[in-house]
Short mmCIF file of C-alpha atoms and ligand atoms in Angstrom, two decimals:
data_model
loop_
_atom_site.label_atom_id
_atom_site.label_comp_id
_atom_site.label_asym_id
_atom_site.label_seq_id
_atom_site.Cartn_x
_atom_site.Cartn_y
_atom_site.Cartn_z
CA MET A 1 -15.34 19.94 -0.59
CA ASN A 2 -13.76 23.22 -0.01
CA SER A 3 -14.36 26.34 -1.94
CA GLN A 4 -11.36 25.96 -3.85
CA THR A 5 -12.68 22.98 -5.68
CA GLN A 6 -11.88 23.31 -9.25
CA LYS A 7 -13.63 22.07 -12.23
CA HIS A 8 -11.71 18.88 -13.26
CA SER A 9 -11.97 18.52 -16.84
CA PRO A 10 -10.67 15.54 -18.72
CA SER A 11 -8.11 17.50 -20.22
CA GLN A 12 -6.52 18.34 -16.88
CA ASN A 13 -6.82 14.73 -16.06
CA GLY A 14 -4.26 13.20 -18.35
CA LYS A 15 -5.16 13.77 -21.88
CA GLN A 16 -3.26 16.90 -22.38
CA ALA A 17 -1.96 17.57 -18.76
CA ASN A 18 0.48 20.41 -18.82
CA GLY A 19 -0.10 20.59 -22.45
CA LYS A 20 1.40 16.82 -22.83
CA ASP A 21 -0.10 13.72 -23.06
CA ARG A 22 0.62 11.41 -20.06
CA VAL A 23 -0.69 8.60 -18.00
CA VAL A 24 -2.31 9.45 -14.78
CA ILE A 25 -1.36 7.32 -11.78
CA PHE A 26 -4.12 6.29 -9.53
CA ASP A 27 -2.91 4.52 -6.57
CA THR A 28 -5.11 2.27 -4.80
CA THR A 29 -2.79 0.74 -2.14
CA MET A 30 -4.72 1.94 0.68
CA ARG A 31 -8.08 0.64 -0.62
CA ASP A 32 -7.93 -2.36 -2.97
CA GLY A 33 -4.44 -2.95 -1.50
CA GLU A 34 -5.60 -3.08 1.97
CA GLN A 35 -8.31 -5.40 0.82
CA SER A 36 -5.50 -8.22 0.60
CA PRO A 37 -6.16 -11.20 3.18
CA GLY A 38 -4.14 -10.41 6.42
CA CYS A 39 -3.43 -6.72 5.46
CA VAL A 40 -4.55 -3.92 7.96
CA MET A 41 -3.18 -0.49 8.11
CA ASN A 42 -4.23 2.11 10.96
CA VAL A 43 -4.94 5.68 10.31
CA GLU A 44 -1.28 6.79 11.13
CA GLU A 45 0.23 4.19 8.93
CA LYS A 46 -2.00 5.33 6.13
CA LEU A 47 -1.05 8.91 6.68
CA GLN A 48 2.64 7.90 6.64
CA ILE A 49 2.10 6.03 3.38
CA ALA A 50 -0.01 8.93 1.77
CA ARG A 51 3.03 11.37 2.36
CA VAL A 52 5.25 9.02 0.73
CA LEU A 53 2.93 8.62 -2.28
CA ALA A 54 2.45 12.34 -2.53
CA ASP A 55 6.08 13.00 -2.60
CA MET A 56 6.68 10.39 -5.35
CA ARG A 57 4.18 12.44 -7.35
CA VAL A 58 1.35 10.02 -7.70
CA ASP A 59 -1.66 11.71 -9.14
CA ILE A 60 -4.49 10.41 -7.39
CA ILE A 61 -4.47 8.34 -4.02
CA GLU A 62 -7.48 6.20 -3.27
CA ALA A 63 -7.32 6.52 0.62
CA GLY A 64 -10.16 4.27 1.58
CA PHE A 65 -13.87 3.26 1.46
CA PRO A 66 -15.37 5.55 4.04
CA ILE A 67 -18.72 3.63 4.53
CA ALA A 68 -16.89 0.38 5.39
CA SER A 69 -15.61 1.32 8.70
CA GLU A 70 -15.03 4.20 11.10
CA GLY A 71 -11.13 3.61 10.40
CA ASP A 72 -11.61 4.07 6.77
CA PHE A 73 -13.65 7.08 7.20
CA GLU A 74 -10.97 8.71 9.44
CA ALA A 75 -8.15 7.88 7.06
CA VAL A 76 -9.88 9.45 4.22
CA ARG A 77 -10.82 12.51 6.47
CA ARG A 78 -7.16 12.90 7.66
CA ILE A 79 -5.47 12.38 4.64
CA SER A 80 -7.72 14.83 2.81
CA GLU A 81 -7.12 17.36 5.49
CA GLU A 82 -3.22 16.82 5.81
CA VAL A 83 -1.83 15.59 2.74
CA LYS A 84 -1.72 18.29 0.07
CA GLY A 85 -0.50 18.56 -3.61
CA VAL A 86 -2.16 15.36 -4.74
CA LYS A 87 -5.93 14.50 -5.37
CA ILE A 88 -7.66 12.18 -2.76
CA ALA A 89 -10.25 9.66 -3.83
CA ALA A 90 -12.96 7.89 -1.78
CA LEU A 91 -14.90 4.77 -2.93
CA ALA A 92 -18.56 4.54 -2.74
CA ARG A 93 -21.03 1.83 -3.96
CA ALA A 94 -23.94 3.07 -6.16
CA ALA A 95 -25.99 3.86 -2.87
CA LYS A 96 -26.83 7.29 -1.49
CA GLY A 97 -25.45 6.37 2.07
CA ASP A 98 -22.17 5.37 0.63
CA ILE A 99 -21.73 8.58 -1.68
CA ALA A 100 -22.65 10.98 1.20
CA ARG A 101 -20.18 9.48 3.41
CA ALA A 102 -17.51 9.74 0.82
CA GLY A 103 -18.24 13.34 0.26
CA GLU A 104 -18.05 13.89 3.80
CA ALA A 105 -14.80 12.28 4.33
CA LEU A 106 -13.50 14.15 1.48
CA ALA A 107 -14.94 17.52 2.69
CA LYS A 108 -11.39 19.06 3.43
CA SER A 109 -9.79 17.85 0.29
CA ASP A 110 -8.77 20.32 -2.52
CA GLY A 111 -11.08 18.99 -5.30
CA GLY A 112 -11.51 15.37 -4.04
CA ARG A 113 -12.81 12.63 -6.09
CA ILE A 114 -15.80 10.58 -5.33
CA HIS A 115 -15.29 7.04 -7.10
CA THR A 116 -18.66 5.25 -7.39
CA PHE A 117 -19.30 1.92 -9.08
CA ILE A 118 -21.71 -0.84 -9.65
CA SER A 119 -21.33 -4.32 -11.37
CA THR A 120 -22.17 -4.70 -15.13
CA SER A 121 -21.36 -8.53 -15.68
CA PRO A 122 -24.13 -11.05 -15.92
CA GLN A 123 -22.55 -12.98 -13.28
CA HIS A 124 -22.89 -10.07 -10.60
CA LEU A 125 -26.33 -9.04 -11.77
CA VAL A 126 -27.76 -12.38 -11.38
CA HIS A 127 -26.09 -13.61 -8.24
CA ILE A 128 -24.94 -10.66 -6.24
CA LEU A 129 -27.08 -7.66 -7.20
CA LYS A 130 -30.37 -9.55 -8.39
CA MET A 131 -30.96 -6.61 -10.66
CA ASN A 132 -31.78 -6.33 -14.39
CA GLU A 133 -30.04 -4.08 -17.05
CA GLU A 134 -32.71 -1.35 -16.87
CA GLN A 135 -32.33 -1.32 -13.00
CA ILE A 136 -28.65 -0.92 -13.30
CA LEU A 137 -28.79 1.86 -15.81
CA GLU A 138 -31.06 3.73 -13.39
CA ALA A 139 -28.71 3.00 -10.48
CA VAL A 140 -25.88 4.54 -12.81
CA ARG A 141 -27.85 7.81 -13.37
CA ASP A 142 -28.73 7.96 -9.82
CA SER A 143 -25.46 7.46 -8.21
CA VAL A 144 -23.50 9.56 -10.83
CA THR A 145 -25.83 12.42 -10.48
CA TYR A 146 -25.96 12.42 -6.69
CA ALA A 147 -22.19 12.17 -6.58
CA ARG A 148 -21.89 15.15 -8.95
CA SER A 149 -24.02 17.26 -6.58
CA LEU A 150 -21.28 16.61 -3.87
CA ALA A 151 -18.29 16.90 -6.14
CA GLU A 152 -16.97 18.18 -9.36
CA ASP A 153 -14.62 15.30 -9.86
CA VAL A 154 -16.63 11.94 -10.07
CA GLN A 155 -15.11 8.47 -11.32
CA TRP A 156 -17.58 5.75 -12.37
CA SER A 157 -16.50 2.17 -12.55
CA ALA A 158 -18.12 -0.83 -14.15
CA GLN A 159 -17.13 -3.63 -11.74
CA ASP A 160 -16.39 -6.81 -13.67
CA ALA A 161 -16.30 -4.76 -16.99
CA SER A 162 -14.18 -7.32 -18.96
CA ARG A 163 -16.81 -9.91 -18.41
CA SER A 164 -19.72 -7.71 -19.40
CA ASP A 165 -21.90 -7.54 -22.54
CA SER A 166 -20.05 -4.88 -24.28
CA GLU A 167 -23.15 -3.09 -25.75
CA PHE A 168 -24.66 -2.97 -22.38
CA LEU A 169 -21.29 -1.61 -21.06
CA PHE A 170 -21.31 1.08 -23.63
CA ARG A 171 -24.79 2.32 -22.74
CA CYS A 172 -23.65 2.40 -19.00
CA ILE A 173 -20.59 4.40 -19.77
CA GLU A 174 -22.54 6.78 -21.93
CA GLU A 175 -25.14 7.23 -19.08
CA ALA A 176 -22.41 7.89 -16.57
CA ILE A 177 -20.81 10.52 -18.89
CA ASN A 178 -24.20 12.08 -19.27
CA CYS A 179 -24.70 12.46 -15.71
CA GLY A 180 -21.26 14.05 -15.08
CA ALA A 181 -18.53 11.34 -14.68
CA THR A 182 -15.26 12.51 -15.83
CA THR A 183 -13.42 9.55 -15.53
CA ILE A 184 -14.58 6.07 -16.76
CA ASN A 185 -12.76 3.15 -15.06
CA ILE A 186 -12.77 -0.30 -16.71
CA PRO A 187 -11.86 -2.90 -14.16
CA ASP A 188 -10.74 -6.46 -14.83
CA THR A 189 -11.95 -7.25 -11.56
CA VAL A 190 -11.41 -10.99 -11.67
CA GLY A 191 -8.16 -10.98 -13.70
CA TYR A 192 -9.81 -12.66 -16.60
CA ALA A 193 -8.75 -10.72 -19.54
CA VAL A 194 -5.80 -11.01 -21.78
CA PRO A 195 -3.96 -8.22 -23.15
CA GLU A 196 -4.97 -8.22 -26.76
CA GLU A 197 -8.60 -8.54 -25.84
CA PHE A 198 -8.32 -6.13 -23.17
CA ALA A 199 -6.83 -3.63 -25.53
CA ASP A 200 -9.57 -4.23 -28.16
CA LEU A 201 -12.22 -3.48 -25.36
CA ILE A 202 -10.62 -0.18 -24.53
CA ARG A 203 -10.63 0.75 -28.33
CA GLU A 204 -13.94 -0.21 -28.80
CA ILE A 205 -15.03 2.21 -25.86
CA ALA A 206 -12.94 4.84 -27.41
CA ASN A 207 -14.50 4.28 -30.74
CA LYS A 208 -18.22 3.48 -30.02
CA VAL A 209 -19.30 5.43 -26.93
CA PRO A 210 -20.50 8.74 -28.46
CA ASN A 211 -19.59 11.13 -25.48
CA ILE A 212 -16.35 9.44 -24.57
CA ASP A 213 -14.20 12.40 -25.39
CA LYS A 214 -15.69 14.06 -22.27
CA ALA A 215 -14.00 11.59 -20.02
CA VAL A 216 -10.64 9.94 -19.15
CA ILE A 217 -10.56 6.11 -19.73
CA SER A 218 -9.04 4.37 -16.84
CA VAL A 219 -8.05 0.78 -16.18
CA HIS A 220 -7.77 -1.30 -13.34
CA CYS A 221 -6.41 -4.73 -13.69
CA HIS A 222 -6.24 -7.77 -11.18
CA ASN A 223 -3.39 -10.19 -11.32
CA ASP A 224 -5.20 -13.64 -11.06
CA LEU A 225 -3.29 -14.88 -14.40
CA GLY A 226 -0.37 -12.75 -13.63
CA LEU A 227 -1.49 -10.22 -16.46
CA ALA A 228 -2.32 -7.23 -14.57
CA VAL A 229 0.56 -5.04 -15.65
CA GLY A 230 0.48 -6.62 -19.28
CA ASN A 231 -3.31 -5.87 -19.51
CA SER A 232 -2.73 -2.24 -18.19
CA LEU A 233 -0.04 -1.46 -20.51
CA ALA A 234 -2.07 -2.89 -23.57
CA ALA A 235 -4.86 -0.42 -22.44
CA VAL A 236 -2.44 2.50 -22.51
CA MET A 237 -1.48 1.43 -26.14
CA ALA A 238 -5.23 1.50 -27.05
CA GLY A 239 -5.95 4.68 -25.54
CA ALA A 240 -6.43 4.49 -21.56
CA ARG A 241 -4.88 7.47 -19.81
CA GLN A 242 -5.38 6.59 -16.24
CA VAL A 243 -3.99 3.27 -14.53
CA GLU A 244 -4.82 2.15 -11.11
CA CYS A 245 -2.35 0.25 -9.26
CA THR A 246 -0.88 -0.56 -5.89
CA VAL A 247 2.67 -0.38 -4.48
CA ASN A 248 4.22 -3.92 -4.67
CA GLY A 249 1.17 -5.00 -6.51
CA ILE A 250 -0.90 -5.70 -3.38
CA GLY A 251 -4.66 -6.32 -3.49
CA GLU A 252 -7.42 -8.92 -3.51
CA ARG A 253 -6.40 -12.43 -4.22
CA ALA A 254 -3.36 -12.42 -6.48
CA GLY A 255 -3.14 -8.62 -6.13
CA ASN A 256 -3.45 -5.60 -8.53
CA CYS A 257 -1.18 -4.04 -11.31
CA SER A 258 1.99 -2.99 -9.55
CA LEU A 259 2.67 0.54 -9.56
CA GLU A 260 6.55 0.26 -9.96
CA GLU A 261 6.18 -2.24 -12.78
CA VAL A 262 3.93 -0.19 -14.97
CA VAL A 263 5.49 3.17 -14.23
CA MET A 264 9.07 1.60 -14.95
CA ALA A 265 7.87 -0.10 -18.08
CA LEU A 266 6.43 2.92 -19.47
CA ARG A 267 9.84 4.86 -18.61
CA THR A 268 12.16 2.23 -19.84
CA ARG A 269 10.07 1.46 -23.09
CA HIS A 270 9.38 5.08 -23.87
CA ASP A 271 10.57 4.11 -27.43
CA LEU A 272 7.55 2.19 -27.89
CA TYR A 273 4.87 3.54 -25.57
CA LYS A 274 5.68 7.40 -26.45
CA ILE A 275 3.96 8.34 -23.26
CA GLY A 276 5.02 8.54 -19.55
CA THR A 277 3.97 9.33 -16.07
CA GLU A 278 4.80 12.07 -13.62
CA ILE A 279 6.21 9.75 -11.10
CA LYS A 280 9.45 10.55 -9.37
CA THR A 281 10.78 7.02 -9.92
CA GLU A 282 13.64 7.42 -7.42
CA SER A 283 11.13 7.33 -4.61
CA ILE A 284 9.91 3.96 -5.77
CA MET A 285 12.09 1.69 -3.23
CA LYS A 286 11.09 3.98 -0.34
CA ALA A 287 7.47 3.50 -1.06
CA SER A 288 7.99 -0.28 -1.46
CA ARG A 289 9.66 -0.69 1.86
CA LEU A 290 7.20 1.27 3.72
CA VAL A 291 4.27 -0.52 2.39
CA SER A 292 5.96 -3.87 2.78
CA ALA A 293 6.66 -3.01 6.50
CA ILE A 294 3.17 -1.73 7.23
CA SER A 295 1.36 -4.48 5.46
CA GLY A 296 3.24 -7.27 6.83
CA PHE A 297 3.98 -8.58 3.17
CA VAL A 298 7.70 -9.28 2.53
CA VAL A 299 8.64 -8.55 -1.15
CA GLN A 300 9.65 -11.65 -3.08
CA PRO A 301 13.33 -11.49 -3.86
CA ASN A 302 12.77 -11.96 -7.66
CA LYS A 303 10.01 -9.48 -7.75
CA ALA A 304 10.45 -7.00 -10.63
CA ILE A 305 11.88 -3.63 -9.96
CA VAL A 306 11.69 -3.92 -6.02
CA GLY A 307 12.73 -7.37 -5.22
CA LYS A 308 16.02 -7.84 -3.50
CA ASN A 309 17.45 -9.59 -6.67
CA ALA A 310 16.25 -7.23 -9.09
CA PHE A 311 19.55 -5.51 -9.69
CA ALA A 312 21.82 -8.36 -8.50
CA HIS A 313 24.17 -10.42 -10.68
CA GLU A 314 25.13 -13.64 -9.56
CA SER A 315 26.61 -15.61 -12.53
CA GLY A 316 30.42 -15.14 -13.68
CA ILE A 317 29.39 -14.29 -17.26
CA HIS A 318 26.92 -11.57 -16.12
CA GLN A 319 29.37 -10.06 -13.61
CA ASP A 320 32.00 -9.77 -16.13
CA GLY A 321 29.42 -8.10 -18.51
CA MET A 322 28.43 -5.91 -15.76
CA LEU A 323 32.03 -4.94 -15.12
CA LYS A 324 32.71 -4.01 -18.69
CA ASN A 325 29.37 -2.21 -19.05
CA ALA A 326 26.16 -2.05 -17.07
CA GLU A 327 24.21 -1.95 -20.14
CA THR A 328 25.15 -5.48 -21.04
CA TYR A 329 22.71 -6.91 -18.45
CA GLU A 330 20.80 -3.95 -17.01
CA ILE A 331 17.90 -2.23 -18.63
CA MET A 332 17.45 0.23 -15.93
CA THR A 333 19.93 1.75 -13.29
CA PRO A 334 19.45 0.73 -9.66
CA GLU A 335 19.55 4.69 -9.17
CA SER A 336 16.48 5.45 -11.31
CA VAL A 337 14.29 3.42 -8.50
CA GLY A 338 16.06 4.88 -5.63
CA LEU A 339 18.48 2.17 -4.87
CA LYS A 340 21.85 3.27 -4.15
CA GLU A 341 24.92 1.31 -3.82
CA THR A 342 25.27 0.53 -0.22
CA GLN A 343 28.03 2.27 1.33
CA ILE A 344 29.59 1.66 4.67
CA VAL A 345 29.95 5.27 5.88
CA LEU A 346 28.39 4.93 9.57
CA GLY A 347 29.92 2.92 12.36
CA LYS A 348 30.41 3.26 16.13
CA HIS A 349 32.46 6.21 16.02
CA SER A 350 29.85 8.24 14.18
CA GLY A 351 27.96 11.17 15.90
CA ARG A 352 24.51 12.42 15.94
CA HIS A 353 25.23 14.91 13.23
CA ALA A 354 26.53 12.44 10.75
CA LEU A 355 23.59 10.25 11.63
CA SER A 356 21.08 12.86 10.91
CA LYS A 357 22.80 13.83 7.77
CA LYS A 358 22.54 10.32 6.47
CA LEU A 359 19.17 10.12 7.49
CA GLU A 360 18.28 13.31 5.58
CA GLU A 361 20.34 11.82 2.31
CA LEU A 362 18.00 8.52 2.81
CA GLY A 363 14.81 10.57 2.92
CA ILE A 364 14.04 9.21 6.54
CA GLU A 365 12.23 11.99 8.31
CA MET A 366 12.70 12.09 12.05
CA GLY A 367 11.78 14.89 14.57
CA ASP A 368 14.29 15.71 17.43
CA ASN A 369 12.77 13.53 20.09
CA SER A 370 12.80 10.75 17.71
CA LEU A 371 16.27 11.36 16.67
CA ASN A 372 17.48 11.00 20.28
CA GLU A 373 15.94 7.75 20.74
CA PHE A 374 17.17 6.52 17.22
CA PHE A 375 20.50 7.66 18.07
CA THR A 376 20.64 5.37 21.01
CA ARG A 377 19.37 2.41 19.18
CA PHE A 378 21.81 3.11 16.28
CA LYS A 379 24.77 3.24 18.85
CA ALA A 380 23.69 -0.10 20.34
CA LEU A 381 23.55 -1.79 16.84
CA ALA A 382 26.94 -0.15 15.81
CA ASP A 383 28.56 -1.68 19.02
CA LYS A 384 27.48 -5.11 18.02
CA LYS A 385 27.54 -5.11 14.32
CA ARG A 386 30.71 -4.36 12.26
CA GLN A 387 28.97 -2.44 9.35
CA ILE A 388 25.90 -0.43 9.25
CA TYR A 389 24.30 -0.27 5.95
CA ASP A 390 21.54 1.99 4.45
CA GLU A 391 19.02 -1.20 4.84
CA ASP A 392 19.91 -1.40 8.54
CA LEU A 393 18.95 2.38 8.89
CA PHE A 394 15.66 1.71 6.98
CA ALA A 395 14.90 -1.22 9.30
CA LEU A 396 15.52 0.72 12.49
CA ALA A 397 13.64 3.68 11.22
CA GLU A 398 10.65 1.51 10.33
CA ASP A 399 10.98 -0.19 13.59
CA SER A 400 11.03 3.24 15.46
CA SER A 401 8.12 4.75 13.73
CA VAL A 402 5.95 1.87 14.30
CA ARG A 403 6.82 1.96 18.03
CA SER A 404 5.45 5.43 18.80
CA ASN A 405 2.48 5.79 20.81
CA GLU A 406 2.72 2.35 22.50
CA ILE A 407 1.21 1.52 25.90
CA ILE A 408 3.13 -1.48 26.16
CA ARG A 409 6.84 -0.87 25.88
CA PHE A 410 9.72 -3.36 25.42
CA LEU A 411 12.50 -2.77 28.08
CA SER A 412 14.38 -6.02 28.02
CA LEU A 413 14.60 -9.83 27.23
CA GLN A 414 16.61 -12.87 28.63
CA VAL A 415 16.28 -16.10 26.99
CA GLN A 416 17.43 -19.49 27.64
CA CYS A 417 17.35 -22.25 24.86
CA GLY A 418 19.35 -24.71 23.14
CA THR A 419 19.35 -28.61 23.03
CA GLU A 420 19.25 -29.25 26.78
CA GLY A 421 16.36 -26.82 27.74
CA PRO A 422 14.40 -25.62 29.49
CA GLN A 423 13.25 -23.17 26.69
CA GLU A 424 12.73 -20.14 28.73
CA ALA A 425 12.27 -16.34 28.22
CA GLN A 426 12.29 -13.54 30.93
CA VAL A 427 10.63 -10.11 29.62
CA ARG A 428 10.64 -6.76 31.19
CA LEU A 429 7.97 -4.55 29.80
CA GLU A 430 6.52 -1.29 30.83
CA VAL A 431 2.63 -1.07 30.85
CA GLU A 432 1.27 2.39 31.04
CA GLY A 433 4.31 3.53 32.94
CA THR A 434 4.64 0.44 35.25
CA GLU A 435 7.37 -2.09 35.02
CA HIS A 436 6.62 -5.67 34.91
CA ASN A 437 8.91 -8.87 34.86
CA GLN A 438 7.67 -12.41 33.91
CA THR A 439 9.24 -15.65 32.96
CA ALA A 440 7.67 -18.30 31.12
CA ALA A 441 8.68 -21.76 29.43
CA GLY A 442 7.70 -22.46 26.06
CA ASN A 443 7.99 -25.06 23.02
CA GLY A 444 11.13 -23.23 21.82
CA PRO A 445 12.45 -19.71 22.59
CA VAL A 446 9.94 -17.89 20.28
CA ASP A 447 7.07 -19.58 21.99
CA ALA A 448 8.55 -18.83 25.55
CA ILE A 449 8.97 -15.15 24.61
CA PHE A 450 5.28 -14.99 23.40
CA GLN A 451 4.05 -16.90 26.71
CA ALA A 452 6.04 -14.40 28.85
CA ILE A 453 4.53 -11.28 27.09
CA ARG A 454 0.91 -13.05 27.61
CA LYS A 455 1.63 -13.45 31.23
CA VAL A 456 2.48 -9.49 31.42
CA TYR A 457 -0.47 -8.48 29.27
CA PRO A 458 -3.05 -11.22 28.95
CA HIS A 459 -4.84 -11.38 25.91
CA PRO A 460 -6.57 -14.93 25.70
CA ASP A 461 -8.81 -14.26 22.68
CA ALA A 462 -5.89 -13.32 20.22
CA HIS A 463 -4.08 -16.06 18.29
CA LEU A 464 -0.76 -15.84 16.30
CA ALA A 465 -1.62 -15.65 12.53
CA LEU A 466 1.84 -15.11 11.11
CA TYR A 467 5.32 -15.08 12.27
CA GLN A 468 7.99 -14.28 9.52
CA VAL A 469 11.80 -13.40 10.03
CA HIS A 470 13.78 -11.79 7.25
CA ALA A 471 17.44 -10.64 7.37
CA VAL A 472 17.77 -6.94 6.25
CA THR A 473 21.43 -7.28 4.99
CA GLY A 474 23.79 -10.22 4.23
CA GLY A 475 26.14 -11.82 6.73
CA THR A 476 25.77 -13.54 10.02
CA ASP A 477 25.76 -10.18 11.82
CA ALA A 478 22.86 -8.98 9.70
CA GLN A 479 19.88 -7.09 11.29
CA ALA A 480 16.51 -9.37 11.62
CA GLU A 481 13.30 -7.76 10.76
CA VAL A 482 10.34 -9.83 12.22
CA THR A 483 6.78 -9.53 11.19
CA VAL A 484 4.03 -10.87 13.74
CA ARG A 485 0.33 -11.05 12.77
CA LEU A 486 -2.36 -11.27 15.53
CA GLU A 487 -5.83 -11.89 14.91
CA GLU A 488 -8.74 -11.39 17.72
CA GLU A 489 -12.17 -11.67 16.83
CA GLY A 490 -11.74 -10.88 13.15
CA ARG A 491 -9.66 -7.98 13.97
CA VAL A 492 -6.16 -8.24 12.52
CA ALA A 493 -2.91 -6.38 13.49
CA ASN A 494 0.58 -6.67 12.03
CA GLY A 495 3.55 -5.65 14.07
CA GLN A 496 7.37 -5.11 12.92
CA GLY A 497 10.47 -5.20 15.10
CA ALA A 498 14.02 -5.04 13.81
CA ASP A 499 17.14 -5.95 15.86
CA HIS A 500 20.51 -7.40 15.65
CA ASP A 501 19.31 -10.29 17.90
CA THR A 502 16.43 -12.17 16.28
CA LEU A 503 14.59 -12.81 19.43
CA VAL A 504 14.72 -9.40 20.44
CA ALA A 505 13.12 -8.30 16.94
CA THR A 506 10.65 -11.03 17.63
CA ALA A 507 9.72 -9.65 21.08
CA ARG A 508 9.41 -6.24 19.59
CA ALA A 509 7.28 -7.21 16.70
CA TYR A 510 4.87 -9.22 19.04
CA ILE A 511 4.56 -6.12 21.19
CA ASN A 512 4.06 -4.09 18.48
CA ALA A 513 1.20 -6.13 17.06
CA LEU A 514 -0.27 -6.29 20.43
CA ASN A 515 -0.22 -2.47 20.85
CA LYS A 516 -2.16 -2.12 17.84
CA LEU A 517 -4.60 -4.70 18.69
CA VAL A 518 -5.22 -3.00 22.02
CA GLY A 519 -5.60 0.30 20.20
CA LYS A 520 -8.43 -1.20 17.97
CA ARG A 521 -10.18 -2.73 20.95
CA GLY A 522 -10.43 0.67 22.32
CA ARG A 523 -11.75 2.50 19.31
CA SER A 524 -14.23 -0.31 18.31
CA ALA A 525 -16.11 0.06 21.49
CA PRO A 526 -18.40 3.07 20.56
CA GLY A 527 -17.81 3.28 16.78
CA ALA A 528 -17.40 -0.35 15.90
CA LEU A 529 -14.35 -0.50 13.72
CA ALA A 530 -15.22 -2.86 11.09
CA SER A 531 -13.30 -6.00 10.95
CA LYS A 532 -11.86 -7.58 7.72
CA GLU A 533 -15.20 -9.76 7.73
CA GLU A 534 -17.47 -6.92 8.17
CA LYS A 535 -15.73 -5.02 5.30
CA VAL A 536 -16.36 -8.15 3.17
CA ALA A 537 -19.71 -8.37 3.86
CA LEU A 538 -20.38 -4.52 3.12
CA GLY A 539 -18.69 -4.52 0.00
CA GLY A 540 -18.15 -7.24 -2.47
CA VAL A 541 -15.32 -5.26 -3.99
O1 KIV B 601 -11.59 -4.54 -8.68
C1 KIV B 601 -12.62 -4.09 -8.91
O2 KIV B 601 -13.46 -3.99 -9.76
C2 KIV B 601 -12.82 -2.89 -8.02
C3 KIV B 601 -13.65 -1.68 -8.27
C4 KIV B 601 -14.29 -1.08 -6.97
C5 KIV B 601 -12.84 -0.61 -8.95
O3 KIV B 601 -11.85 -2.55 -7.02
ZN1 ZN B 602 -10.01 -3.98 -7.42
#
């Protein structure tokens, strides 16, 4: 880590940051979140997410698990180098090689954090690690001491802490702090805890571990029983001052504690918790949309805070109340999470200047070249669609950003479908500068499009793992946003496409996923980018 590395004392880390008590938000969307089955993020996408998280004033971004793959290493390295004003963390098992690789990936960060962990529960000791308690204690000492020789800021986690013997857990924590850990993380790895019991555990740690005043207590809760946010909030009440969470709650199995839910609960119920975070909550929707587009996981409509219906009122009684006073049925304002009332200000007569001002207002960043291309697509959409909503612009922007650096480019599509058949698609694509035309029949128009693309660019080992269509705004002229997931020999690639025409959006999404897959093949030749399966074999996290 560079010479500007500062000693990170616990007091700078939440207990009395800026002279006031607050909860530190540790975002693990790009590490634990990326461990969601079917979720993959490439380095450019991770950089995009990291910038949005930094802008949202997240305190710590866990950018990856560097030993797990070249892709993870590169993501941590680039984020450490390019995203400033936020602490970057990297995960490592209790092994020298892991810790050294994490330190190397964080080398260009300003005071990066090495996050090392080992399991402490009897289930994991017996069945995974095949180690006894004394061996675990020795591994804690060795790993934390080595991590501290590489970084001032070291976090130690007790995997499966909530199912561990508490006396043994306390001894491990004490050792980790003695060896220099400044944050102690207590994961409910399998989502087994319930709020009262989890709060008791945190309280006991705060009262019984003799040197706990030298570290910040952190919690990391999984959502198997739907209690991740409840457990995290109970832990805050009991003295935890760091919460680990992910945008949209993505993560292993049922996911992790949702960032937006825990942050808004602390803000909305400040009367009860009397403690808050530094998060700029107005950026929540932007982060949610970006993570959803990149991960390919559509947010359920009734999801708290960021679901499409979270601020919608359907029943007459509710609408009547809302018109009289919003406080009757709303405990937070839509503006507080970055939702503006959709305004129809742009249409087919709007010019480049108005568009770029609107994009700026919505926080969508676009360079001059991208703006030209974006403007052309905006005009095409405005020609077909009566009203352009903010959501349409978000969808177009996501679609444009995911399509940069493509080797296969979409040019045009003609489809014949309907009850009488044949179901046929003709695609015109550009592959590394050369134009190709292919027609294919299929079992329905979507299949015909995929077959035609396969004819232009054969990829026999890849199969379609997910096809999802979602309307960006209401009405029959809504834009469609399509997600396609392709899998090839354990590699997974998610692609997105947006268009007024669902079939065009489908072709765009497929081509986007294919471009990512092709990119991965290229990179995996010498450096062996770890597939999802390889990562699982390595980690057990
Ligand atoms: O769930 C878990 O225990 C983890 C640790 C690595 C922190 O993700
Ligand atoms: Zn986890």
